[in-house]
PDB file of C-alpha atoms in Angstrom:
ATOM      1  CA  UNK A   1      -6.776 -14.291 -11.029  1.00 95.00           C
ATOM      2  CA  UNK A   2      -6.674 -12.466  -7.889  1.00 97.00           C
ATOM      3  CA  UNK A   3      -3.798 -10.340  -6.533  1.00 96.00           C
ATOM      4  CA  UNK A   4      -3.300  -8.067  -3.793  1.00 96.00           C
ATOM      5  CA  UNK A   5      -1.431  -4.856  -4.443  1.00 96.00           C
ATOM      6  CA  UNK A   6       0.270  -3.880  -1.060  1.00 94.00           C
ATOM      7  CA  UNK A   7       1.322  -0.235  -0.638  1.00 92.00           C
ATOM      8  CA  UNK A   8       4.633   0.179   1.645  1.00 88.00           C
ATOM      9  CA  UNK A   9       5.131   3.487   2.878  1.00 88.00           C
ATOM     10  CA  UNK A  10       6.432   5.526   6.055  1.00 86.00           C
ATOM     11  CA  UNK A  11       4.898   8.978   5.947  1.00 86.00           C
ATOM     12  CA  UNK A  12       5.679  11.419   8.826  1.00 85.00           C
ATOM     13  CA  UNK A  13       3.246  12.037  10.466  1.00 89.00           C
ATOM     14  CA  UNK A  14       1.265   8.976   9.370  1.00 89.00           C
ATOM     15  CA  UNK A  15      -1.682   9.793   7.181  1.00 89.00           C
ATOM     16  CA  UNK A  16      -3.629   8.943   4.070  1.00 90.00           C
ATOM     17  CA  UNK A  17      -3.129   9.408   1.270  1.00 89.00           C
ATOM     18  CA  UNK A  18       0.432   8.452   2.249  1.00 89.00           C
ATOM     19  CA  UNK A  19       1.976  10.463  -0.646  1.00 90.00           C
ATOM     20  CA  UNK A  20       0.647  13.627   0.770  1.00 91.00           C
ATOM     21  CA  UNK A  21       2.815  13.116   4.063  1.00 92.00           C
ATOM     22  CA  UNK A  22       6.089  11.931   2.220  1.00 91.00           C
ATOM     23  CA  UNK A  23       8.998  14.369   1.733  1.00 91.00           C
ATOM     24  CA  UNK A  24       9.805  12.725  -1.790  1.00 92.00           C
ATOM     25  CA  UNK A  25       6.175  13.564  -2.854  1.00 93.00           C
ATOM     26  CA  UNK A  26       5.960  16.874  -1.293  1.00 93.00           C
ATOM     27  CA  UNK A  27       9.146  18.071  -2.939  1.00 95.00           C
ATOM     28  CA  UNK A  28       7.769  17.395  -6.551  1.00 95.00           C
ATOM     29  CA  UNK A  29       6.517  20.425  -8.538  1.00 97.00           C
ATOM     30  CA  UNK A  30       2.703  21.114  -8.101  1.00 96.00           C
ATOM     31  CA  UNK A  31       1.991  19.898 -11.611  1.00 97.00           C
ATOM     32  CA  UNK A  32       3.775  16.514 -11.182  1.00 95.00           C
ATOM     33  CA  UNK A  33       1.837  16.064  -7.874  1.00 95.00           C
ATOM     34  CA  UNK A  34      -1.246  16.788  -9.500  1.00 95.00           C
ATOM     35  CA  UNK A  35      -0.346  14.613 -12.319  1.00 95.00           C
ATOM     36  CA  UNK A  36       0.271  11.659  -9.908  1.00 94.00           C
ATOM     37  CA  UNK A  37      -2.888  12.209  -7.946  1.00 93.00           C
ATOM     38  CA  UNK A  38      -5.008  12.336 -11.284  1.00 95.00           C
ATOM     39  CA  UNK A  39      -3.184   9.001 -12.379  1.00 94.00           C
ATOM     40  CA  UNK A  40      -4.300   7.470  -8.992  1.00 93.00           C
ATOM     41  CA  UNK A  41      -7.731   8.512  -9.524  1.00 95.00           C
ATOM     42  CA  UNK A  42      -7.820   7.252 -13.034  1.00 96.00           C
ATOM     43  CA  UNK A  43      -6.396   3.792 -12.208  1.00 96.00           C
ATOM     44  CA  UNK A  44      -9.074   3.364  -9.405  1.00 96.00           C
ATOM     45  CA  UNK A  45     -11.921   4.379 -11.821  1.00 97.00           C
ATOM     46  CA  UNK A  46     -10.754   2.197 -14.499  1.00 97.00           C
ATOM     47  CA  UNK A  47     -10.461  -0.819 -12.277  1.00 97.00           C
ATOM     48  CA  UNK A  48     -13.957  -0.091 -10.814  1.00 97.00           C
ATOM     49  CA  UNK A  49     -15.457   0.303 -14.281  1.00 98.00           C
ATOM     50  CA  UNK A  50     -13.766  -3.006 -15.441  1.00 97.00           C
ATOM     51  CA  UNK A  51     -15.049  -4.995 -12.328  1.00 98.00           C
ATOM     52  CA  UNK A  52     -11.378  -5.586 -11.326  1.00 98.00           C
ATOM     53  CA  UNK A  53     -11.407  -3.830  -8.006  1.00 98.00           C
ATOM     54  CA  UNK A  54     -12.626  -6.176  -5.392  1.00 97.00           C
ATOM     55  CA  UNK A  55     -11.861  -4.035  -2.457  1.00 96.00           C
ATOM     56  CA  UNK A  56      -9.051  -2.367  -0.365  1.00 95.00           C
ATOM     57  CA  UNK A  57      -8.339  -0.178   2.494  1.00 94.00           C
ATOM     58  CA  UNK A  58      -5.806   2.257   4.012  1.00 92.00           C
ATOM     59  CA  UNK A  59      -4.294   1.104   7.211  1.00 91.00           C
ATOM     60  CA  UNK A  60      -3.906   3.130  10.653  1.00 89.00           C
ATOM     61  CA  UNK A  61      -0.666   4.246  12.154  1.00 86.00           C
ATOM     62  CA  UNK A  62       1.690   1.222  12.599  1.00 84.00           C
ATOM     63  CA  UNK A  63       2.639   2.752  16.090  1.00 81.00           C
ATOM     64  CA  UNK A  64      -0.827   1.639  17.007  1.00 83.00           C
ATOM     65  CA  UNK A  65      -0.275  -1.799  15.801  1.00 82.00           C
ATOM     66  CA  UNK A  66       0.044  -4.979  17.944  1.00 81.00           C
ATOM     67  CA  UNK A  67       2.031  -8.053  16.993  1.00 79.00           C
ATOM     68  CA  UNK A  68       1.090 -11.585  18.248  1.00 82.00           C
ATOM     69  CA  UNK A  69       3.789 -14.243  18.243  1.00 83.00           C
ATOM     70  CA  UNK A  70       3.521 -17.716  19.521  1.00 87.00           C
ATOM     71  CA  UNK A  71       5.920 -18.144  22.494  1.00 87.00           C
ATOM     72  CA  UNK A  72       5.947 -20.773  25.150  1.00 88.00           C
ATOM     73  CA  UNK A  73       2.609 -22.347  24.017  1.00 90.00           C
ATOM     74  CA  UNK A  74       0.637 -19.184  23.878  1.00 92.00           C
ATOM     75  CA  UNK A  75       0.137 -15.848  21.890  1.00 87.00           C
ATOM     76  CA  UNK A  76       2.264 -13.133  23.105  1.00 84.00           C
ATOM     77  CA  UNK A  77       1.405  -9.468  22.212  1.00 84.00           C
ATOM     78  CA  UNK A  78       3.898  -6.790  21.620  1.00 81.00           C
ATOM     79  CA  UNK A  79       3.538  -3.227  20.602  1.00 75.00           C
ATOM     80  CA  UNK A  80       3.847  -1.871  17.170  1.00 65.00           C
ATOM     81  CA  UNK A  81       5.394  -3.164  13.972  1.00 61.00           C
ATOM     82  CA  UNK A  82       8.891  -4.369  13.405  1.00 61.00           C
ATOM     83  CA  UNK A  83      10.873  -1.401  14.865  1.00 54.00           C
ATOM     84  CA  UNK A  84      13.820  -1.687  12.418  1.00 54.00           C
ATOM     85  CA  UNK A  85      11.408  -1.194   9.319  1.00 61.00           C
ATOM     86  CA  UNK A  86      12.007   1.876   7.158  1.00 67.00           C
ATOM     87  CA  UNK A  87       8.605   1.225   5.390  1.00 71.00           C
ATOM     88  CA  UNK A  88       5.468  -0.042   6.883  1.00 82.00           C
ATOM     89  CA  UNK A  89       2.312  -1.630   5.280  1.00 85.00           C
ATOM     90  CA  UNK A  90       0.097   1.292   4.543  1.00 89.00           C
ATOM     91  CA  UNK A  91      -2.713  -0.122   2.572  1.00 91.00           C
ATOM     92  CA  UNK A  92      -3.916  -2.641   0.043  1.00 95.00           C
ATOM     93  CA  UNK A  93      -6.114  -3.183  -2.863  1.00 96.00           C
ATOM     94  CA  UNK A  94      -7.493  -6.494  -3.744  1.00 97.00           C
ATOM     95  CA  UNK A  95      -8.019  -6.988  -7.479  1.00 97.00           C
ATOM     96  CA  UNK A  96      -9.322  -9.826  -9.752  1.00 98.00           C
ATOM     97  CA  UNK A  97      -7.807  -9.610 -13.319  1.00 98.00           C
ATOM     98  CA  UNK A  98      -7.555 -11.690 -16.430  1.00 97.00           C
ATOM     99  CA  UNK A  99      -3.781 -12.151 -16.205  1.00 97.00           C
ATOM    100  CA  UNK A 100      -0.376 -11.621 -14.397  1.00 95.00           C
ATOM    101  CA  UNK A 101       0.508  -9.110 -16.919  1.00 96.00           C
ATOM    102  CA  UNK A 102      -2.652  -6.968 -16.273  1.00 97.00           C
ATOM    103  CA  UNK A 103      -2.008  -7.160 -12.433  1.00 96.00           C
ATOM    104  CA  UNK A 104       1.660  -6.079 -12.984  1.00 96.00           C
ATOM    105  CA  UNK A 105       0.521  -3.064 -15.390  1.00 96.00           C
ATOM    106  CA  UNK A 106      -2.049  -1.989 -12.647  1.00 96.00           C
ATOM    107  CA  UNK A 107       0.421  -2.362  -9.591  1.00 95.00           C
ATOM    108  CA  UNK A 108       2.944  -0.371 -11.496  1.00 94.00           C
ATOM    109  CA  UNK A 109       0.470   2.574 -11.607  1.00 94.00           C
ATOM    110  CA  UNK A 110       0.417   2.570  -7.864  1.00 92.00           C
ATOM    111  CA  UNK A 111       4.112   3.307  -7.333  1.00 89.00           C
ATOM    112  CA  UNK A 112       5.065   6.714  -6.518  1.00 88.00           C
ATOM    113  CA  UNK A 113       7.772   8.824  -4.812  1.00 90.00           C
ATOM    114  CA  UNK A 114       8.806   7.441  -1.349  1.00 86.00           C
ATOM    115  CA  UNK A 115       6.614   4.289  -1.635  1.00 87.00           C
ATOM    116  CA  UNK A 116       7.094   0.672  -2.573  1.00 90.00           C
ATOM    117  CA  UNK A 117       4.470  -1.331  -4.261  1.00 93.00           C
ATOM    118  CA  UNK A 118       4.157  -5.151  -3.754  1.00 93.00           C
ATOM    119  CA  UNK A 119       2.199  -7.413  -6.096  1.00 95.00           C
ATOM    120  CA  UNK A 120       1.204 -10.883  -4.551  1.00 94.00           C
ATOM    121  CA  UNK A 121      -1.034 -13.556  -5.853  1.00 95.00           C
ATOM    122  CA  UNK A 122      -3.844 -14.728  -3.812  1.00 95.00           C
ATOM    123  CA  UNK A 123      -3.811 -18.413  -3.083  1.00 92.00           C
ATOM    124  CA  UNK A 124      -6.949 -20.360  -3.096  1.00 81.00           C
TER     125      UNK A 124
END
C-alpha cells in the first residue's frame, strides 16, 4: 500500500531541514532538538532498510512557486502559493508499507514542533 507523507511547515527564512528554521523547534532545549533530529534519522534508516521508502524530496521556497489555474479556456499563471496559508507544503516522502497502521505509525514520527504532517493514500 502506497502512501505519501506530506510535510507542511512555514520556516522563516525558508530552509531545510525546515525544523531548523522554526521558532518552536529552535526554542527547545538542545537535548530535545538532538533527540528529534536523531529520531528523524532513525525513521529514515528504518524505512530504507525495510524497503518502505520509495522516494521523497524537500521543496523550494513557496515564494518562488507558480500556480496555474484554468480561466477563460486557458491556463493562467500567478505568483506563489495561496497567500493566506500559514503553512506551506515543504516536502514529501513516498512510502510503500504493508498496512495503513504502519503508514500512520511512520507518519506520526515525522511530526515536530511547528509542523503538520499529512498522510494520504496513493490511488492507483
